[in-house]
Amino acid sequence: MKFSTKSIRIGNEPNLKEGGSGDVVVPIHLSTTFARRKVGEPTGGYEYSRSGNPTRDALEKNLAVLENGKYAFTFSSGLAAITIVFMLLKKGDHVLSIDDVYGGTRRLFVNVFKEFGVDFSFVPFCCAGDLDSEIKSNTRMIWMETPTNPLLKIIDLKSVCKLALRRKIISVVDNTFATPCFQNPLDLGADIVVHSMTKYLGGHSDSVAGAVIVKAEKLAQKVKYLQNAVGAILSPFDSYQILKGIKTLSLRMKKHEENAKEVVRFLLRQKKVKTIYYPGLSSHPGYNIAKSQMTGFGAIISFELKGDISAAVRFLESLKIISIAESLGAVESLIEHPATMTHSSVPESERSKIGISNTLIRLSVGIEDVNDLIGDIKQALY
Ligand SMILES: *Cc1c(COP(=O)(O)O)cnc(C)c1O
């Protein structure tokens, strides 16, 4: 089965068994508990909704297949999913993370897990060659995002995951930006994939959700145990919402990317635009790696305007169609100012070290008519 067929069919199979209702859409199972015929065994395989729920199971089955994994687990947010992955660590362990990591992930590392005795370093890296000297004897996990947020840096997943395997380090990829439609990190050697499904997978800005997907059974057992023990599960209603969103993922991603490429072409011609970060530009340092490991470049564009912070603010506040908002990956275009919004929790000294300047703007290109989007950007620039 091809991707778009899988995204619509897997987990959504109608129940055509005797007594089954044949719904073509997975029902929202709200029951918190499941009655049994016999004391010692659950009748339909379900006991209590935190441990397992049929709507959530349908979504998890779908996600496992879309990422070419074997097991998927869903959570009440992307950060809840990330928390569960960190809980695989113990006191004294060290995590090596890409420096340009999602702001909320960095906050969780530094302000929460550091308190529990886990150590982190943030380094810029692209390939295995950049990492050898950074690995310590207690490094247990390598944390990657590619493309990164907000600078769209690209990591060579094959080479870094190979190094991680050789050094017995768990490799984790936050695949939120690329989605399984454009990139499958498990195929490139990653142990764990995480998603904020709040973004492209849901795609409509109406559900907060996260996922962890793995191939190895041992790892899956640990994550499953933590999912139930910690309890930050995805609700049946949100599971339904995400299942529904995923059905149009490949259609949306195609249009998102098509629009993004048009917007980039427009921005390239504008004198007021200083730098454009988009992995689909042949001048982007990660272009060749992106081309080899992704089937699409995505639809997040970051760019810097000439002038100071007031020029960036004036531009953002002059937009009439594109909304100023955090988040990304939905049908509507969203634009934001990392320095004062998504990355305001990163200290300014750290921000400038990474390259997040005060005039940097991040645009999540939606699937509106691209001429309307370009017209809006144009009138706000001039
Ligand atoms: C939004 C986001 C997260 C956090 O997900 P939530 O669903 O907001 O908790 C993690 N990683 C990336 C790359 C994100 O964009």
GROMACS .gro file of C-alpha atoms and ligand atoms in nm:
model
  397
    1MET     CA    1   0.000   0.000   0.000
    2LYS     CA    2   0.120   0.351  -0.078
    3PHE     CA    3   0.134   0.630   0.183
    4SER     CA    4  -0.198   0.800   0.108
    5THR     CA    5  -0.382   0.464   0.109
    6LYS     CA    6  -0.222   0.366   0.440
    7SER     CA    7  -0.301   0.702   0.596
    8ILE     CA    8  -0.671   0.656   0.516
    9ARG     CA    9  -0.708   0.280   0.564
   10ILE     CA   10  -0.484   0.155   0.845
   11GLY     CA   11  -0.659   0.157   1.182
   12ASN     CA   12  -0.979   0.268   1.012
   13GLU     CA   13  -1.090  -0.079   0.894
   14PRO     CA   14  -1.469  -0.119   0.931
   15ASN     CA   15  -1.573  -0.390   1.178
   16LEU     CA   16  -1.756  -0.633   0.950
   17LYS     CA   17  -1.760  -0.921   1.197
   18GLU     CA   18  -2.087  -1.066   1.329
   19GLY     CA   19  -2.241  -0.794   1.546
   20GLY     CA   20  -1.995  -0.529   1.418
   21SER     CA   21  -2.158  -0.207   1.299
   22GLY     CA   22  -1.938  -0.155   0.992
   23ASP     CA   23  -1.861   0.213   1.066
   24VAL     CA   24  -1.625   0.352   0.802
   25VAL     CA   25  -1.511   0.609   1.058
   26VAL     CA   26  -1.360   0.491   1.388
   27PRO     CA   27  -1.613   0.555   1.670
   28ILE     CA   28  -1.513   0.772   1.968
   29HIS     CA   29  -1.507   0.526   2.258
   30LEU     CA   30  -1.568   0.740   2.564
   31SER     CA   31  -1.611   0.457   2.815
   32THR     CA   32  -1.349   0.478   3.089
   33THR     CA   33  -1.387   0.113   3.183
   34PHE     CA   34  -1.486  -0.208   3.006
   35ALA     CA   35  -1.716  -0.473   3.154
   36ARG     CA   36  -1.613  -0.838   3.159
   37ARG     CA   37  -1.793  -1.169   3.142
   38LYS     CA   38  -1.531  -1.338   3.357
   39VAL     CA   39  -1.347  -1.192   3.656
   40GLY     CA   40  -1.000  -1.299   3.543
   41GLU     CA   41  -1.005  -1.188   3.178
   42PRO     CA   42  -1.112  -0.872   2.994
   43THR     CA   43  -1.385  -0.957   2.742
   44GLY     CA   44  -1.279  -0.749   2.440
   45GLY     CA   45  -0.914  -0.703   2.539
   46TYR     CA   46  -0.980  -0.372   2.715
   47GLU     CA   47  -0.979  -0.309   3.089
   48TYR     CA   48  -0.949   0.059   3.168
   49SER     CA   49  -0.919   0.349   2.925
   50ARG     CA   50  -0.584   0.480   3.049
   51SER     CA   51  -0.425   0.140   2.975
   52GLY     CA   52  -0.596   0.097   2.639
   53ASN     CA   53  -0.880   0.250   2.441
   54PRO     CA   54  -1.014   0.134   2.101
   55THR     CA   55  -1.009   0.483   1.943
   56ARG     CA   56  -0.656   0.551   2.064
   57ASP     CA   57  -0.550   0.203   1.951
   58ALA     CA   58  -0.678   0.276   1.599
   59LEU     CA   59  -0.464   0.590   1.582
   60GLU     CA   60  -0.159   0.412   1.726
   61LYS     CA   61  -0.193   0.134   1.470
   62ASN     CA   62  -0.210   0.393   1.192
   63LEU     CA   63   0.096   0.586   1.316
   64ALA     CA   64   0.312   0.275   1.358
   65VAL     CA   65   0.255   0.190   0.992
   66LEU     CA   66   0.301   0.547   0.861
   67GLU     CA   67   0.643   0.574   1.026
   68ASN     CA   68   0.746   0.221   0.920
   69GLY     CA   69   0.770   0.132   1.288
   70LYS     CA   70   0.605  -0.149   1.479
   71TYR     CA   71   0.461   0.022   1.784
   72ALA     CA   72   0.315   0.368   1.843
   73PHE     CA   73   0.199   0.536   2.162
   74THR     CA   74   0.004   0.859   2.184
   75PHE     CA   75   0.004   1.128   2.450
   76SER     CA   76  -0.180   1.440   2.555
   77SER     CA   77   0.080   1.668   2.390
   78GLY     CA   78   0.408   1.657   2.202
   79LEU     CA   79   0.588   1.752   2.523
   80ALA     CA   80   0.412   1.470   2.712
   81ALA     CA   81   0.549   1.230   2.448
   82ILE     CA   82   0.898   1.382   2.484
   83THR     CA   83   0.873   1.353   2.865
   84ILE     CA   84   0.806   0.980   2.832
   85VAL     CA   85   1.115   0.938   2.613
   86PHE     CA   86   1.329   1.122   2.874
   87MET     CA   87   1.191   0.888   3.138
   88LEU     CA   88   1.387   0.609   2.970
   89LEU     CA   89   1.692   0.783   3.121
   90LYS     CA   90   1.822   0.769   3.474
   91LYS     CA   91   2.015   0.992   3.708
   92GLY     CA   92   2.372   1.047   3.585
   93ASP     CA   93   2.290   0.998   3.218
   94HIS     CA   94   2.391   1.252   2.957
   95VAL     CA   95   2.193   1.365   2.652
   96LEU     CA   96   2.350   1.520   2.344
   97SER     CA   97   2.101   1.749   2.173
   98ILE     CA   98   2.103   1.958   1.858
   99ASP     CA   99   2.142   2.321   1.970
  100ASP     CA  100   1.852   2.448   1.758
  101VAL     CA  101   1.598   2.235   1.943
  102TYR     CA  102   1.229   2.324   1.996
  103GLY     CA  103   1.214   2.581   2.279
  104GLY     CA  104   0.978   2.373   2.494
  105THR     CA  105   1.201   2.068   2.463
  106ARG     CA  106   1.500   2.270   2.575
  107ARG     CA  107   1.302   2.407   2.872
  108LEU     CA  108   1.207   2.053   2.972
  109PHE     CA  109   1.573   1.944   2.950
  110VAL     CA  110   1.719   2.236   3.140
  111ASN     CA  111   1.451   2.334   3.392
  112VAL     CA  112   1.294   1.998   3.471
  113PHE     CA  113   1.511   1.694   3.394
  114LYS     CA  114   1.837   1.858   3.499
  115GLU     CA  115   1.684   1.872   3.849
  116PHE     CA  116   1.656   1.492   3.837
  117GLY     CA  117   2.028   1.456   3.767
  118VAL     CA  118   2.022   1.417   3.389
  119ASP     CA  119   2.287   1.621   3.209
  120PHE     CA  120   2.249   1.785   2.868
  121SER     CA  121   2.472   1.946   2.610
  122PHE     CA  122   2.350   2.145   2.313
  123VAL     CA  123   2.577   2.136   2.012
  124PRO     CA  124   2.540   2.230   1.648
  125PHE     CA  125   2.583   1.917   1.438
  126CYS     CA  126   2.508   1.788   1.096
  127CYS     CA  127   2.693   1.458   1.061
  128ALA     CA  128   2.858   1.189   1.275
  129GLY     CA  129   3.195   1.358   1.223
  130ASP     CA  130   3.082   1.659   1.430
  131LEU     CA  131   2.992   1.444   1.728
  132ASP     CA  132   3.277   1.211   1.825
  133SER     CA  133   3.442   1.459   2.060
  134GLU     CA  134   3.106   1.551   2.218
  135ILE     CA  135   3.015   1.198   2.328
  136LYS     CA  136   3.088   1.126   2.694
  137SER     CA  137   3.113   0.792   2.872
  138ASN     CA  138   2.764   0.852   3.016
  139THR     CA  139   2.596   0.972   2.694
  140ARG     CA  140   2.279   0.764   2.662
  141MET     CA  141   2.072   0.958   2.412
  142ILE     CA  142   2.118   1.176   2.103
  143TRP     CA  143   1.829   1.416   2.047
  144MET     CA  144   1.769   1.536   1.693
  145GLU     CA  145   1.530   1.752   1.499
  146THR     CA  146   1.565   1.778   1.124
  147PRO     CA  147   1.471   2.021   0.983
  148THR     CA  148   1.523   2.216   1.306
  149ASN     CA  149   1.305   2.484   1.456
  150PRO     CA  150   1.333   2.769   1.363
  151LEU     CA  151   1.655   2.765   1.154
  152LEU     CA  152   1.574   2.462   0.936
  153LYS     CA  153   1.914   2.303   0.986
  154ILE     CA  154   1.947   1.953   0.843
  155ILE     CA  155   2.105   1.654   1.019
  156ASP     CA  156   2.243   1.358   0.826
  157LEU     CA  157   2.032   1.098   1.006
  158LYS     CA  158   2.197   0.793   0.854
  159SER     CA  159   2.545   0.888   0.969
  160VAL     CA  160   2.446   1.007   1.318
  161CYS     CA  161   2.218   0.706   1.385
  162LYS     CA  162   2.496   0.471   1.274
  163LEU     CA  163   2.734   0.634   1.518
  164ALA     CA  164   2.472   0.611   1.794
  165LEU     CA  165   2.420   0.240   1.726
  166ARG     CA  166   2.794   0.174   1.736
  167ARG     CA  167   2.827   0.359   2.069
  168LYS     CA  168   2.507   0.198   2.211
  169ILE     CA  169   2.333   0.535   2.241
  170ILE     CA  170   1.958   0.574   2.186
  171SER     CA  171   1.890   0.794   1.884
  172VAL     CA  172   1.572   1.003   1.890
  173VAL     CA  173   1.429   1.213   1.608
  174ASP     CA  174   1.156   1.471   1.654
  175ASN     CA  175   0.993   1.434   1.312
  176THR     CA  176   0.727   1.704   1.359
  177PHE     CA  177   0.845   1.934   1.078
  178ALA     CA  178   0.891   1.670   0.806
  179THR     CA  179   0.601   1.440   0.903
  180PRO     CA  180   0.605   1.071   0.801
  181CYS     CA  181   0.487   1.190   0.460
  182PHE     CA  182   0.831   1.340   0.383
  183GLN     CA  183   1.073   1.155   0.614
  184ASN     CA  184   1.088   0.820   0.797
  185PRO     CA  185   1.373   0.836   1.051
  186LEU     CA  186   1.327   0.473   1.164
  187ASP     CA  187   1.426   0.365   0.811
  188LEU     CA  188   1.741   0.577   0.844
  189GLY     CA  189   1.845   0.402   1.165
  190ALA     CA  190   1.674   0.600   1.444
  191ASP     CA  191   1.552   0.409   1.751
  192ILE     CA  192   1.268   0.644   1.841
  193VAL     CA  193   1.055   0.895   1.652
  194VAL     CA  194   0.850   1.157   1.837
  195HIS     CA  195   0.584   1.389   1.702
  196SER     CA  196   0.391   1.689   1.810
  197MET     CA  197   0.071   1.583   1.633
  198THR     CA  198  -0.065   1.927   1.725
  199LYS     CA  199   0.104   2.040   1.403
  200TYR     CA  200   0.080   1.871   1.060
  201LEU     CA  201  -0.066   1.536   1.163
  202GLY     CA  202  -0.374   1.698   1.317
  203GLY     CA  203  -0.337   1.980   1.068
  204HIS     CA  204  -0.634   2.195   1.172
  205SER     CA  205  -0.517   2.369   1.494
  206ASP     CA  206  -0.786   2.197   1.699
  207SER     CA  207  -0.607   1.925   1.898
  208VAL     CA  208  -0.296   1.913   2.116
  209ALA     CA  209  -0.137   1.569   2.085
  210GLY     CA  210   0.192   1.378   2.078
  211ALA     CA  211   0.329   1.040   1.971
  212VAL     CA  212   0.624   0.805   2.022
  213ILE     CA  213   0.696   0.543   1.755
  214VAL     CA  214   0.952   0.262   1.778
  215LYS     CA  215   1.053  -0.059   1.605
  216ALA     CA  216   1.219  -0.260   1.884
  217GLU     CA  217   0.992  -0.464   2.105
  218LYS     CA  218   1.196  -0.412   2.422
  219LEU     CA  219   1.183  -0.036   2.384
  220ALA     CA  220   0.811  -0.056   2.305
  221GLN     CA  221   0.744  -0.245   2.627
  222LYS     CA  222   0.919   0.026   2.829
  223VAL     CA  223   0.727   0.307   2.657
  224LYS     CA  224   0.397   0.124   2.695
  225TYR     CA  225   0.464   0.071   3.064
  226LEU     CA  226   0.543   0.441   3.109
  227GLN     CA  227   0.239   0.548   2.907
  228ASN     CA  228   0.011   0.369   3.152
  229ALA     CA  229   0.216   0.439   3.465
  230VAL     CA  230   0.248   0.814   3.400
  231GLY     CA  231  -0.097   0.849   3.244
  232ALA     CA  232  -0.044   1.142   3.007
  233ILE     CA  233  -0.253   0.964   2.743
  234LEU     CA  234  -0.433   1.106   2.442
  235SER     CA  235  -0.812   1.133   2.490
  236PRO     CA  236  -1.052   0.934   2.268
  237PHE     CA  237  -1.186   1.257   2.115
  238ASP     CA  238  -0.840   1.389   2.026
  239SER     CA  239  -0.745   1.045   1.892
  240TYR     CA  240  -1.043   1.071   1.659
  241GLN     CA  241  -0.945   1.424   1.555
  242ILE     CA  242  -0.589   1.322   1.470
  243LEU     CA  243  -0.706   1.011   1.280
  244LYS     CA  244  -0.926   1.241   1.076
  245GLY     CA  245  -0.644   1.488   1.015
  246ILE     CA  246  -0.405   1.216   0.899
  247LYS     CA  247  -0.644   1.109   0.623
  248THR     CA  248  -0.560   1.427   0.429
  249LEU     CA  249  -0.194   1.450   0.534
  250SER     CA  250  -0.040   1.362   0.198
  251LEU     CA  251  -0.276   1.596   0.009
  252ARG     CA  252  -0.203   1.877   0.251
  253MET     CA  253   0.174   1.826   0.254
  254LYS     CA  254   0.188   1.843  -0.124
  255LYS     CA  255  -0.001   2.174  -0.129
  256HIS     CA  256   0.188   2.312   0.174
  257GLU     CA  257   0.517   2.250  -0.002
  258GLU     CA  258   0.402   2.383  -0.337
  259ASN     CA  259   0.291   2.707  -0.169
  260ALA     CA  260   0.611   2.730   0.036
  261LYS     CA  261   0.827   2.706  -0.275
  262GLU     CA  262   0.629   2.990  -0.438
  263VAL     CA  263   0.664   3.207  -0.127
  264VAL     CA  264   1.040   3.140  -0.117
  265ARG     CA  265   1.070   3.241  -0.483
  266PHE     CA  266   0.890   3.566  -0.398
  267LEU     CA  267   1.101   3.636  -0.087
  268LEU     CA  268   1.424   3.582  -0.283
  269ARG     CA  269   1.338   3.883  -0.500
  270GLN     CA  270   1.266   4.121  -0.209
  271LYS     CA  271   1.531   4.379  -0.117
  272LYS     CA  272   1.397   4.406   0.239
  273VAL     CA  273   1.465   4.038   0.305
  274LYS     CA  274   1.818   3.964   0.426
  275THR     CA  275   1.845   3.588   0.468
  276ILE     CA  276   1.610   3.301   0.386
  277TYR     CA  277   1.629   2.965   0.559
  278TYR     CA  278   1.460   2.689   0.359
  279PRO     CA  279   1.615   2.343   0.301
  280GLY     CA  280   1.471   2.334  -0.052
  281LEU     CA  281   1.703   2.615  -0.162
  282SER     CA  282   2.012   2.476  -0.336
  283SER     CA  283   2.217   2.737  -0.145
  284HIS     CA  284   2.103   2.588   0.191
  285PRO     CA  285   2.400   2.402   0.350
  286GLY     CA  286   2.181   2.096   0.416
  287TYR     CA  287   2.020   2.085   0.071
  288ASN     CA  288   2.191   1.769  -0.055
  289ILE     CA  289   2.132   1.572   0.265
  290ALA     CA  290   1.770   1.689   0.276
  291LYS     CA  291   1.727   1.578  -0.082
  292SER     CA  292   1.865   1.234  -0.006
  293GLN     CA  293   1.669   1.162   0.312
  294MET     CA  294   1.342   1.349   0.257
  295THR     CA  295   1.082   1.317  -0.017
  296GLY     CA  296   0.978   1.681   0.029
  297PHE     CA  297   1.134   1.991   0.188
  298GLY     CA  298   0.832   2.092   0.394
  299ALA     CA  299   0.661   2.425   0.433
  300ILE     CA  300   0.831   2.610   0.716
  301ILE     CA  301   1.033   2.909   0.605
  302SER     CA  302   1.239   3.135   0.828
  303PHE     CA  303   1.376   3.467   0.711
  304GLU     CA  304   1.543   3.777   0.843
  305LEU     CA  305   1.439   4.127   0.751
  306LYS     CA  306   1.684   4.412   0.713
  307GLY     CA  307   1.672   4.668   0.992
  308ASP     CA  308   1.609   4.614   1.361
  309ILE     CA  309   1.344   4.445   1.571
  310SER     CA  310   1.092   4.724   1.502
  311ALA     CA  311   1.102   4.644   1.128
  312ALA     CA  312   1.013   4.281   1.206
  313VAL     CA  313   0.733   4.382   1.443
  314ARG     CA  314   0.593   4.637   1.196
  315PHE     CA  315   0.591   4.375   0.918
  316LEU     CA  316   0.414   4.115   1.134
  317GLU     CA  317   0.152   4.357   1.259
  318SER     CA  318   0.076   4.477   0.905
  319LEU     CA  319  -0.031   4.132   0.781
  320LYS     CA  320  -0.402   4.105   0.707
  321ILE     CA  321  -0.454   3.737   0.618
  322ILE     CA  322  -0.165   3.549   0.780
  323SER     CA  323  -0.217   3.521   1.157
  324ILE     CA  324   0.051   3.604   1.412
  325ALA     CA  325   0.047   3.295   1.629
  326GLU     CA  326   0.267   3.027   1.777
  327SER     CA  327   0.233   2.673   1.642
  328LEU     CA  328   0.264   2.562   1.280
  329GLY     CA  329   0.159   2.295   1.035
  330ALA     CA  330  -0.209   2.373   1.001
  331VAL     CA  331  -0.420   2.459   0.696
  332GLU     CA  332  -0.404   2.830   0.783
  333SER     CA  333  -0.074   3.016   0.748
  334LEU     CA  334   0.079   3.119   1.080
  335ILE     CA  335   0.368   3.354   1.134
  336GLU     CA  336   0.570   3.426   1.445
  337HIS     CA  337   0.867   3.607   1.593
  338PRO     CA  338   1.090   3.345   1.766
  339ALA     CA  339   1.285   3.597   1.977
  340THR     CA  340   0.972   3.720   2.159
  341MET     CA  341   0.739   3.422   2.109
  342THR     CA  342   0.841   3.053   2.069
  343HIS     CA  343   1.203   3.101   2.178
  344SER     CA  344   1.162   3.371   2.442
  345SER     CA  345   1.247   3.112   2.711
  346VAL     CA  346   1.592   3.068   2.550
  347PRO     CA  347   1.830   3.330   2.699
  348GLU     CA  348   1.930   3.602   2.449
  349SER     CA  349   2.300   3.507   2.466
  350GLU     CA  350   2.208   3.149   2.377
  351ARG     CA  351   1.974   3.267   2.100
  352SER     CA  352   2.241   3.473   1.930
  353LYS     CA  353   2.489   3.185   1.961
  354ILE     CA  354   2.243   2.960   1.775
  355GLY     CA  355   2.162   3.229   1.518
  356ILE     CA  356   1.812   3.332   1.623
  357SER     CA  357   1.833   3.707   1.568
  358ASN     CA  358   1.580   3.969   1.672
  359THR     CA  359   1.462   4.013   1.312
  360LEU     CA  360   1.412   3.643   1.244
  361ILE     CA  361   1.060   3.550   1.139
  362ARG     CA  362   0.919   3.198   1.105
  363LEU     CA  363   0.639   3.137   0.859
  364SER     CA  364   0.431   2.819   0.847
  365VAL     CA  365   0.288   2.829   0.497
  366GLY     CA  366  -0.071   2.708   0.488
  367ILE     CA  367  -0.280   2.576   0.202
  368GLU     CA  368  -0.467   2.895   0.114
  369ASP     CA  369  -0.434   3.032  -0.240
  370VAL     CA  370  -0.067   3.119  -0.269
  371ASN     CA  371  -0.134   3.447  -0.452
  372ASP     CA  372  -0.337   3.569  -0.156
  373LEU     CA  373  -0.049   3.481   0.075
  374ILE     CA  374   0.213   3.650  -0.142
  375GLY     CA  375  -0.011   3.956  -0.180
  376ASP     CA  376  -0.044   3.978   0.197
  377ILE     CA  377   0.332   3.953   0.254
  378LYS     CA  378   0.394   4.213  -0.017
  379GLN     CA  379   0.154   4.472   0.125
  380ALA     CA  380   0.302   4.422   0.474
  381LEU     CA  381   0.660   4.462   0.350
  382TYR     CA  382   0.600   4.790   0.163
  383LIG     C1  383   0.523   2.205   1.894
  383LIG     C2  384   0.643   2.121   1.897
  383LIG     C3  385   0.671   2.038   2.008
  383LIG     C4  386   0.582   2.036   2.131
  383LIG     O1  387   0.458   1.980   2.105
  383LIG     P1  388   0.324   2.021   2.186
  383LIG     O2  389   0.220   1.939   2.116
  383LIG     O3  390   0.306   2.167   2.171
  383LIG     O4  391   0.345   1.980   2.327
  383LIG     C5  392   0.783   1.959   2.002
  383LIG     N1  393   0.867   1.959   1.895
  383LIG     C6  394   0.843   2.039   1.788
  383LIG     C7  395   0.939   2.036   1.674
  383LIG     C8  396   0.732   2.122   1.785
  383LIG     O5  397   0.712   2.201   1.679
   0.00000   0.00000   0.00000
